[in-house]
CSV table of C-alpha atoms (C1' of nucleotides) in Angstrom, one decimal:
chain,number,residue,atom,x,y,z
A,1,MET,CA,98.9,115.9,102.4
A,2,VAL,CA,96.3,113.3,103.2
A,3,GLU,CA,92.9,114.2,104.7
A,4,ASP,CA,92.5,113.5,108.4
A,5,ILE,CA,89.7,111.0,108.1
A,6,VAL,CA,89.0,110.7,111.8
A,7,LYS,CA,88.6,114.4,112.0
A,8,SER,CA,86.5,114.6,108.9
A,9,LEU,CA,84.1,111.9,110.0
A,10,GLY,CA,83.4,113.8,113.2
A,11,PHE,CA,81.0,112.0,115.5
A,12,LEU,CA,81.4,108.7,113.6
A,13,CYS,CA,85.0,108.3,114.7
A,14,LEU,CA,84.8,110.2,118.0
A,15,GLY,CA,86.1,107.1,119.9
A,16,SER,CA,89.3,106.8,117.9
A,17,ARG,CA,89.8,110.5,118.1
A,18,PHE,CA,89.4,110.7,121.9
A,19,ARG,CA,91.8,107.8,122.2
A,20,ARG,CA,94.5,109.3,120.0
A,21,ILE,CA,94.3,112.6,121.8
A,22,GLY,CA,94.6,110.8,125.1
A,23,GLU,CA,97.6,108.8,123.9
A,24,ARG,CA,99.2,112.0,122.7
A,25,LEU,CA,98.7,113.8,126.0
A,26,GLN,CA,100.0,110.8,128.0
A,27,ALA,CA,103.1,110.6,125.8
A,28,ASP,CA,103.7,114.4,126.2
A,29,THR,CA,103.2,114.1,129.9
A,30,GLN,CA,105.7,111.3,130.0
A,31,ARG,CA,108.2,113.6,128.2
A,32,ILE,CA,107.8,116.2,131.0
A,33,MET,CA,108.2,113.6,133.6
A,34,GLU,CA,111.4,112.5,132.0
A,35,GLU,CA,112.7,116.1,132.2
A,36,PHE,CA,112.3,115.8,135.9
A,37,GLY,CA,113.8,112.4,136.0
A,38,VAL,CA,110.7,110.7,137.3
A,39,PRO,CA,111.2,107.0,136.9
A,40,ILE,CA,107.6,105.9,136.4
A,41,GLN,CA,105.0,105.7,133.6
A,42,SER,CA,102.4,108.4,133.3
A,43,ALA,CA,99.6,105.9,133.7
A,44,GLN,CA,101.0,104.9,137.1
A,45,TYR,CA,100.7,108.5,138.5
A,46,PRO,CA,96.9,108.5,139.2
A,47,PHE,CA,97.4,105.5,141.5
A,48,LEU,CA,99.9,107.3,143.6
A,49,ALA,CA,97.7,110.4,143.6
A,50,ALA,CA,94.6,108.4,144.6
A,51,ILE,CA,96.4,106.8,147.6
A,52,ASP,CA,97.8,110.2,148.5
A,53,ARG,CA,94.4,111.7,148.5
A,54,ALA,CA,92.4,109.0,150.1
A,55,GLY,CA,94.8,107.0,152.2
A,56,PRO,CA,95.4,103.2,151.6
A,57,LEU,CA,92.9,101.7,149.2
A,58,THR,CA,92.2,98.1,148.0
A,59,THR,CA,92.9,97.0,144.5
A,60,GLY,CA,89.2,97.3,143.6
A,61,GLN,CA,88.9,100.7,145.1
A,62,LEU,CA,91.9,101.9,143.1
A,63,ALA,CA,90.5,100.5,139.9
A,64,GLN,CA,87.3,102.4,140.6
A,65,ALA,CA,89.2,105.6,141.6
A,66,VAL,CA,91.2,105.5,138.4
A,67,GLY,CA,88.4,104.4,136.2
A,68,ILE,CA,89.9,101.3,134.7
A,69,THR,CA,89.1,97.6,135.2
A,70,GLN,CA,90.4,95.5,138.1
A,71,PRO,CA,92.9,93.4,136.1
A,72,GLY,CA,94.4,96.6,134.7
A,73,ALA,CA,94.7,98.0,138.2
A,74,THR,CA,96.2,94.8,139.6
A,75,ARG,CA,99.0,95.0,137.0
A,76,ILE,CA,99.8,98.6,137.6
A,77,ILE,CA,99.8,98.1,141.4
A,78,SER,CA,102.2,95.2,141.1
A,79,GLN,CA,104.5,97.3,138.9
A,80,LEU,CA,104.5,100.0,141.5
A,81,GLN,CA,105.2,97.5,144.2
A,82,GLU,CA,108.1,96.1,142.1
A,83,LEU,CA,109.5,99.6,141.9
A,84,GLY,CA,109.2,100.1,145.6
A,85,TYR,CA,106.6,102.9,145.7
A,86,VAL,CA,103.8,101.0,147.3
A,87,ASP,CA,103.3,98.0,149.4
A,88,MET,CA,100.4,95.7,150.0
A,89,GLN,CA,99.0,94.1,153.1
A,90,THR,CA,96.1,91.7,153.4
A,91,SER,CA,93.3,93.2,155.3
A,92,VAL,CA,92.7,91.7,158.7
A,93,GLU,CA,88.9,91.6,158.7
A,94,ASP,CA,88.7,90.4,155.1
A,95,GLN,CA,91.6,88.3,153.8
A,96,ARG,CA,90.5,88.7,150.2
A,97,ARG,CA,91.3,92.4,150.3
A,98,LYS,CA,94.7,93.8,149.8
A,99,LEU,CA,95.3,97.3,151.1
A,100,VAL,CA,97.8,99.3,149.0
A,101,SER,CA,99.7,102.0,150.7
A,102,LEU,CA,102.6,104.3,149.8
A,103,THR,CA,106.1,103.3,151.0
A,104,ARG,CA,108.4,106.0,152.3
A,105,LYS,CA,109.9,106.1,148.8
A,106,GLY,CA,106.4,106.4,147.3
A,107,ARG,CA,105.6,109.3,149.7
A,108,GLU,CA,108.8,111.1,148.8
A,109,LEU,CA,107.9,110.8,145.1
A,110,VAL,CA,104.4,112.1,145.7
A,111,ASP,CA,105.6,115.0,147.8
A,112,TYR,CA,108.2,116.0,145.2
A,113,SER,CA,105.6,115.6,142.4
A,114,LYS,CA,103.0,117.7,144.2
A,115,ARG,CA,105.5,120.4,144.7
A,116,LEU,CA,107.2,120.6,141.3
A,117,ILE,CA,105.9,118.3,138.6
A,118,TRP,CA,102.1,118.2,138.9
A,119,PRO,CA,101.8,122.0,138.9
A,120,ARG,CA,104.0,122.1,135.8
A,121,ILE,CA,101.9,119.5,134.0
A,122,GLU,CA,98.7,121.2,135.1
A,123,ARG,CA,100.0,124.6,133.8
A,124,ALA,CA,100.9,123.0,130.4
A,125,VAL,CA,97.5,121.3,130.0
A,126,SER,CA,95.4,124.2,131.1
A,127,GLU,CA,97.4,126.5,128.9
A,128,LEU,CA,96.6,124.1,126.1
A,129,CYS,CA,92.9,124.2,126.9
A,130,GLU,CA,92.5,127.8,128.0
A,131,ASP,CA,89.8,129.8,126.3
A,132,LEU,CA,88.4,126.8,124.6
A,133,SER,CA,84.7,126.8,124.3
A,134,GLY,CA,81.9,125.8,121.9
A,135,PRO,CA,81.0,122.4,120.5
A,136,ILE,CA,83.1,119.4,121.5
A,137,LEU,CA,84.3,118.7,117.9
A,138,GLU,CA,85.6,122.2,117.6
A,139,GLN,CA,87.4,122.0,120.9
A,140,LEU,CA,89.1,118.7,119.8
A,141,THR,CA,90.2,120.2,116.6
A,142,ALA,CA,91.7,123.2,118.5
A,143,ILE,CA,93.5,120.9,120.9
A,144,GLU,CA,94.9,118.8,118.1
A,145,SER,CA,96.1,121.7,116.2
A,146,GLU,CA,97.6,123.3,119.3
A,147,LEU,CA,99.5,120.1,120.0
A,148,ALA,CA,100.7,119.9,116.4
A,149,ASP,CA,102.2,123.4,116.9
A,150,ALA,CA,103.9,122.7,120.2
A,151,PRO,CA,104.0,119.7,122.4
A,152,LEU,CA,103.0,119.9,126.1
A,153,ALA,CA,106.7,119.9,127.1
A,154,ASN,CA,107.0,123.4,125.5
A,155,ARG,CA,104.1,124.8,127.4
A,156,GLY,CA,103.5,125.9,130.9
A,157,LYS,CA,107.2,126.4,131.7
A,158,LEU,CA,106.6,129.6,133.6
A,159,ASP,CA,105.1,130.1,137.0
A,160,LYS,CA,101.9,131.9,137.2
A,161,GLY,CA,102.5,135.6,137.0
A,162,GLN,CA,105.8,135.4,135.1
A,163,LYS,CA,106.1,136.8,131.6
A,164,SER,CA,108.3,135.4,128.9
B,1,MET,CA,81.8,104.9,146.7
B,2,VAL,CA,85.3,105.9,145.8
B,3,GLU,CA,86.2,109.3,144.4
B,4,ASP,CA,87.0,109.4,140.7
B,5,ILE,CA,90.5,110.7,141.0
B,6,VAL,CA,91.0,111.2,137.2
B,7,LYS,CA,88.0,113.4,137.1
B,8,SER,CA,89.0,115.2,140.3
B,9,LEU,CA,92.5,116.0,139.2
B,10,GLY,CA,91.2,117.6,136.1
B,11,PHE,CA,93.8,118.9,133.7
B,12,LEU,CA,96.5,116.9,135.4
B,13,CYS,CA,95.0,113.6,134.3
B,14,LEU,CA,93.4,114.8,131.0
B,15,GLY,CA,95.4,112.2,129.0
B,16,SER,CA,94.1,109.3,131.0
B,17,ARG,CA,90.6,110.7,130.8
B,18,PHE,CA,90.5,111.2,127.1
B,19,ARG,CA,91.8,107.7,126.7
B,20,ARG,CA,89.3,106.1,128.9
B,21,ILE,CA,86.4,108.0,127.1
B,22,GLY,CA,87.8,106.9,123.8
B,23,GLU,CA,88.0,103.3,124.8
B,24,ARG,CA,84.5,103.4,126.2
B,25,LEU,CA,83.2,104.9,122.9
B,26,GLN,CA,85.0,102.4,120.8
B,27,ALA,CA,83.7,99.5,122.9
B,28,ASP,CA,80.1,100.9,122.7
B,29,THR,CA,80.5,101.4,118.9
B,30,GLN,CA,81.6,97.8,118.7
B,31,ARG,CA,78.4,96.7,120.4
B,32,ILE,CA,76.3,98.5,117.8
B,33,MET,CA,78.4,96.9,115.0
B,34,GLU,CA,77.7,93.5,116.5
B,35,GLU,CA,74.0,94.2,116.5
B,36,PHE,CA,74.3,94.6,112.7
B,37,GLY,CA,76.5,91.5,112.5
B,38,VAL,CA,79.5,93.5,111.2
B,39,PRO,CA,82.5,91.2,111.4
B,40,ILE,CA,85.3,93.7,111.9
B,41,GLN,CA,86.8,95.7,114.8
B,42,SER,CA,85.7,99.3,115.3
B,43,ALA,CA,89.4,100.4,114.9
B,44,GLN,CA,89.4,99.0,111.4
B,45,TYR,CA,86.5,101.0,110.2
B,46,PRO,CA,88.3,104.3,109.6
B,47,PHE,CA,90.7,102.5,107.2
B,48,LEU,CA,87.8,101.4,105.0
B,49,ALA,CA,86.3,104.8,105.2
B,50,ALA,CA,89.5,106.5,104.2
B,51,ILE,CA,89.9,104.3,101.1
B,52,ASP,CA,86.3,104.8,100.3
B,53,ARG,CA,86.6,108.5,100.4
B,54,ALA,CA,90.0,109.0,98.8
B,55,GLY,CA,90.5,105.9,96.6
B,56,PRO,CA,93.5,103.5,97.0
B,57,LEU,CA,96.1,104.8,99.4
B,58,THR,CA,99.5,103.6,100.5
B,59,THR,CA,100.2,102.3,104.0
B,60,GLY,CA,101.8,105.6,105.0
B,61,GLN,CA,99.0,107.6,103.6
B,62,LEU,CA,96.5,105.5,105.5
B,63,ALA,CA,98.5,105.9,108.8
B,64,GLN,CA,98.4,109.6,108.2
B,65,ALA,CA,94.7,109.7,107.3
B,66,VAL,CA,93.7,107.7,110.4
B,67,GLY,CA,96.2,109.5,112.6
B,68,ILE,CA,98.2,106.6,114.0
B,69,THR,CA,101.8,105.5,113.4
B,70,GLN,CA,102.8,103.5,110.4
B,71,PRO,CA,103.5,100.2,112.2
B,72,GLY,CA,100.0,100.3,113.7
B,73,ALA,CA,98.5,101.0,110.2
B,74,THR,CA,100.6,98.1,108.7
B,75,ARG,CA,99.1,95.7,111.2
B,76,ILE,CA,95.5,96.8,110.7
B,77,ILE,CA,95.9,96.7,107.0
B,78,SER,CA,97.2,93.1,107.1
B,79,GLN,CA,94.2,92.1,109.3
B,80,LEU,CA,91.8,93.6,106.8
B,81,GLN,CA,93.6,91.8,104.0
B,82,GLU,CA,93.5,88.6,105.9
B,83,LEU,CA,89.7,89.1,106.2
B,84,GLY,CA,89.4,89.8,102.5
B,85,TYR,CA,88.2,93.4,102.7
B,86,VAL,CA,91.3,95.0,101.1
B,87,ASP,CA,94.1,94.0,98.8
B,88,MET,CA,97.5,95.4,98.2
B,89,GLN,CA,99.6,95.9,95.2
B,90,THR,CA,103.0,97.2,94.8
B,91,SER,CA,103.1,100.6,93.1
B,92,VAL,CA,104.7,100.4,89.6
B,93,GLU,CA,106.6,103.7,89.8
B,94,ASP,CA,107.9,103.2,93.3
B,95,GLN,CA,108.2,99.6,94.4
B,96,ARG,CA,108.5,100.5,98.1
B,97,ARG,CA,104.9,101.7,98.1
B,98,LYS,CA,102.0,99.3,98.6
B,99,LEU,CA,98.6,100.6,97.4
B,100,VAL,CA,95.7,99.4,99.5
B,101,SER,CA,92.3,99.2,97.8
B,102,LEU,CA,88.9,97.7,98.6
B,103,THR,CA,88.1,94.3,97.3
B,104,ARG,CA,84.5,93.6,96.1
B,105,LYS,CA,83.7,92.3,99.6
B,106,GLY,CA,85.2,95.4,101.1
B,107,ARG,CA,83.2,97.7,98.9
B,108,GLU,CA,80.0,95.8,99.8
B,109,LEU,CA,80.7,96.2,103.5
B,110,VAL,CA,81.4,99.9,103.1
B,111,ASP,CA,78.2,100.4,101.0
B,112,TYR,CA,76.1,98.6,103.6
B,113,SER,CA,77.8,100.5,106.4
B,114,LYS,CA,77.3,103.9,104.8
B,115,ARG,CA,73.6,103.1,104.3
B,116,LEU,CA,72.7,101.6,107.7
B,117,ILE,CA,75.4,101.5,110.3
B,118,TRP,CA,77.3,104.7,110.1
B,119,PRO,CA,74.2,106.9,110.3
B,120,ARG,CA,73.1,104.9,113.3
B,121,ILE,CA,76.5,105.4,115.1
B,122,GLU,CA,76.5,109.0,114.1
B,123,ARG,CA,73.0,109.6,115.5
B,124,ALA,CA,74.0,107.8,118.8
B,125,VAL,CA,77.1,109.9,119.3
B,126,SER,CA,75.7,113.2,118.3
B,127,GLU,CA,72.7,112.6,120.6
B,128,LEU,CA,75.3,111.9,123.3
B,129,CYS,CA,77.1,115.2,122.6
B,130,GLU,CA,74.2,117.4,121.6
B,131,ASP,CA,73.8,120.7,123.4
B,132,LEU,CA,77.2,120.3,125.0
B,133,SER,CA,79.0,123.5,125.5
B,134,GLY,CA,81.3,125.3,127.8
B,135,PRO,CA,84.8,124.4,129.2
B,136,ILE,CA,86.2,121.1,128.0
B,137,LEU,CA,86.3,119.5,131.5
B,138,GLU,CA,82.6,120.1,132.0
B,139,GLN,CA,81.8,118.6,128.6
B,140,LEU,CA,83.9,115.5,129.5
B,141,THR,CA,82.1,115.1,132.8
B,142,ALA,CA,78.8,115.4,131.0
B,143,ILE,CA,79.8,112.8,128.4
B,144,GLU,CA,80.9,110.4,131.1
B,145,SER,CA,77.8,110.8,133.1
B,146,GLU,CA,75.6,110.3,130.1
B,147,LEU,CA,77.5,107.2,129.1
B,148,ALA,CA,77.0,105.9,132.7
B,149,ASP,CA,73.3,106.4,132.3
B,150,ALA,CA,72.9,104.7,129.0
B,151,PRO,CA,75.5,103.2,126.6
B,152,LEU,CA,75.7,104.3,123.0
B,153,ALA,CA,73.8,101.2,121.9
B,154,ASN,CA,70.7,102.6,123.6
B,155,ARG,CA,70.9,105.9,121.8
B,156,GLY,CA,70.1,107.1,118.3
B,157,LYS,CA,67.9,104.2,117.4
B,158,LEU,CA,65.3,106.4,115.8
B,159,ASP,CA,65.7,108.1,112.4
B,160,LYS,CA,65.7,111.8,112.3
B,161,GLY,CA,62.2,113.2,112.6
B,162,GLN,CA,60.8,110.2,114.5
B,163,LYS,CA,59.6,110.6,118.0
B,164,SER,CA,59.7,108.0,120.7
C,1,DA,C1',76.6,73.8,160.2
C,2,DA,C1',76.9,72.7,155.5
C,3,DG,C1',76.3,73.8,151.0
C,4,DT,C1',75.7,77.5,147.8
C,5,DA,C1',76.3,82.1,146.2
C,6,DT,C1',78.9,86.2,146.1
C,7,DT,C1',83.0,89.0,146.2
C,8,DA,C1',88.0,90.3,145.8
C,9,DT,C1',92.1,89.5,143.5
C,10,DA,C1',94.9,87.1,140.0
C,11,DT,C1',96.0,85.3,135.6
C,12,DA,C1',95.6,84.4,130.6
C,13,DA,C1',94.7,85.8,126.1
C,14,DC,C1',93.6,89.7,123.2
C,15,DT,C1',93.4,94.7,121.2
C,16,DT,C1',95.2,98.7,119.7
C,17,DG,C1',98.2,101.7,120.2
C,18,DT,C1',103.5,103.0,120.9
C,19,DT,C1',109.0,103.3,119.9
C,20,DA,C1',113.1,101.5,117.9
C,21,DT,C1',115.1,99.3,114.3
C,22,DA,C1',115.9,96.6,109.9
C,23,DC,C1',115.7,96.3,105.0
C,24,DA,C1',114.9,97.3,100.4
C,25,DA,C1',114.0,100.9,96.9
C,26,DT,C1',114.6,105.5,95.5
C,27,DT,C1',116.8,110.0,95.4
C,28,DT,C1',120.6,113.1,95.9
C,29,DG,C1',125.3,114.9,95.7
C,30,DT,C1',129.8,115.0,93.9
D,1,DA,C1',127.7,106.7,88.0
D,2,DC,C1',128.4,105.5,92.6
D,3,DA,C1',128.2,106.3,97.5
D,4,DA,C1',125.5,108.2,100.9
D,5,DA,C1',121.2,109.8,102.5
D,6,DT,C1',116.3,109.4,102.5
D,7,DT,C1',112.0,107.1,102.3
D,8,DG,C1',108.4,103.3,102.7
D,9,DT,C1',107.1,99.2,104.8
D,10,DA,C1',107.9,95.4,108.0
D,11,DT,C1',109.1,93.4,112.4
D,12,DA,C1',110.0,93.1,117.3
D,13,DA,C1',109.4,94.4,121.9
D,14,DC,C1',106.6,97.0,124.9
D,15,DA,C1',102.4,99.8,127.2
D,16,DA,C1',98.0,100.0,128.9
D,17,DG,C1',93.8,99.0,128.4
D,18,DT,C1',90.1,95.1,127.6
D,19,DT,C1',87.1,90.4,128.5
D,20,DA,C1',86.8,85.9,130.3
D,21,DT,C1',87.9,82.9,133.8
D,22,DA,C1',90.1,80.8,138.1
D,23,DT,C1',90.7,80.7,143.0
D,24,DA,C1',90.2,81.8,147.6
D,25,DA,C1',87.7,84.1,151.3
D,26,DT,C1',83.4,85.6,153.0
D,27,DA,C1',78.3,85.8,153.3
D,28,DC,C1',73.9,83.9,152.9
D,29,DT,C1',70.2,80.1,153.2
D,30,DT,C1',67.9,76.6,155.0
DNA sequence: AAGTATTATATAACTTGTTATACAATTTGT
DNA sequence: ACAAATTGTATAACAAGTTATATAATACTT
């Protein structure tokens, strides 16, 4: 067994470590979405959620809401448009702006997700992080070792209150 | 100002959030490396550190040590080879294995980094995370708001013991 | 009102990760 | 000892972010 250098180096490699945990969580989330037959990428979800929560938003506002750069947002929006979940219309007052809104199909996906999928994901992740406390490095170690034991998809399957 | 949806959704978007923090930290680290004129990418550093710490390693062992997949490791190793920091030789006992080791140039970069750069990065990151405690979501919020105030490159400039 | 500066989106090229798969070398089973 | 399975690395295609830059629309300045 080889030493986990990123873990050992601690603060020095914190960026790599955050990133690999993020990628792992996104991949595991994708797995859960596949179980439900959701036909989008996990990175696309926050865009639908943002519009659901705030109403139609421009490309720039979406980039800001999701916390990525504008070119990244532009690409994801055009994928979602391609898939028929959102449509765009040029703003009347300012023709540079494009307002992105949910189509009927997009609204249906969001409603379904809010009802069944998002609670499931949230349960899995909060189960993973529950009772975590203390210094950040220790929490990261705990998260990674939990994930090594069982992926997200094996967690949070039960509704609150249920027992195994 | 638009709501930060990834932050608001909490556990539901934890993967995206980890990833964006990791990317931010890697980018900021890169900035510090540029100040020192280090001619590599921040993602390549852990490979050099791993070999420095454990001696020559195979491609697979490096992938494991750094915590990424083997194809990713293969690419980074060949970049480092291209740049002249490592070289590879086929193992004698098992000709499938390639042992990666530091060249003289690689060793010089590692020695210089250990002396000047890594401590600098470590100070910056630990200053960023110091005194953090409590639930993971709160720590992430604190980290992101700290980074919004001042990038890593503006932190940890002083040696331990010094006062501003 | 015209010319310049700014803003919003789009596009191109790159980075760093991924999965799936091919291929060669070694190991295992009969 | 040979065939089949396994292992280690490489390659291809993709995902999701980045920076730098182009283009069109709007806003400012004089």
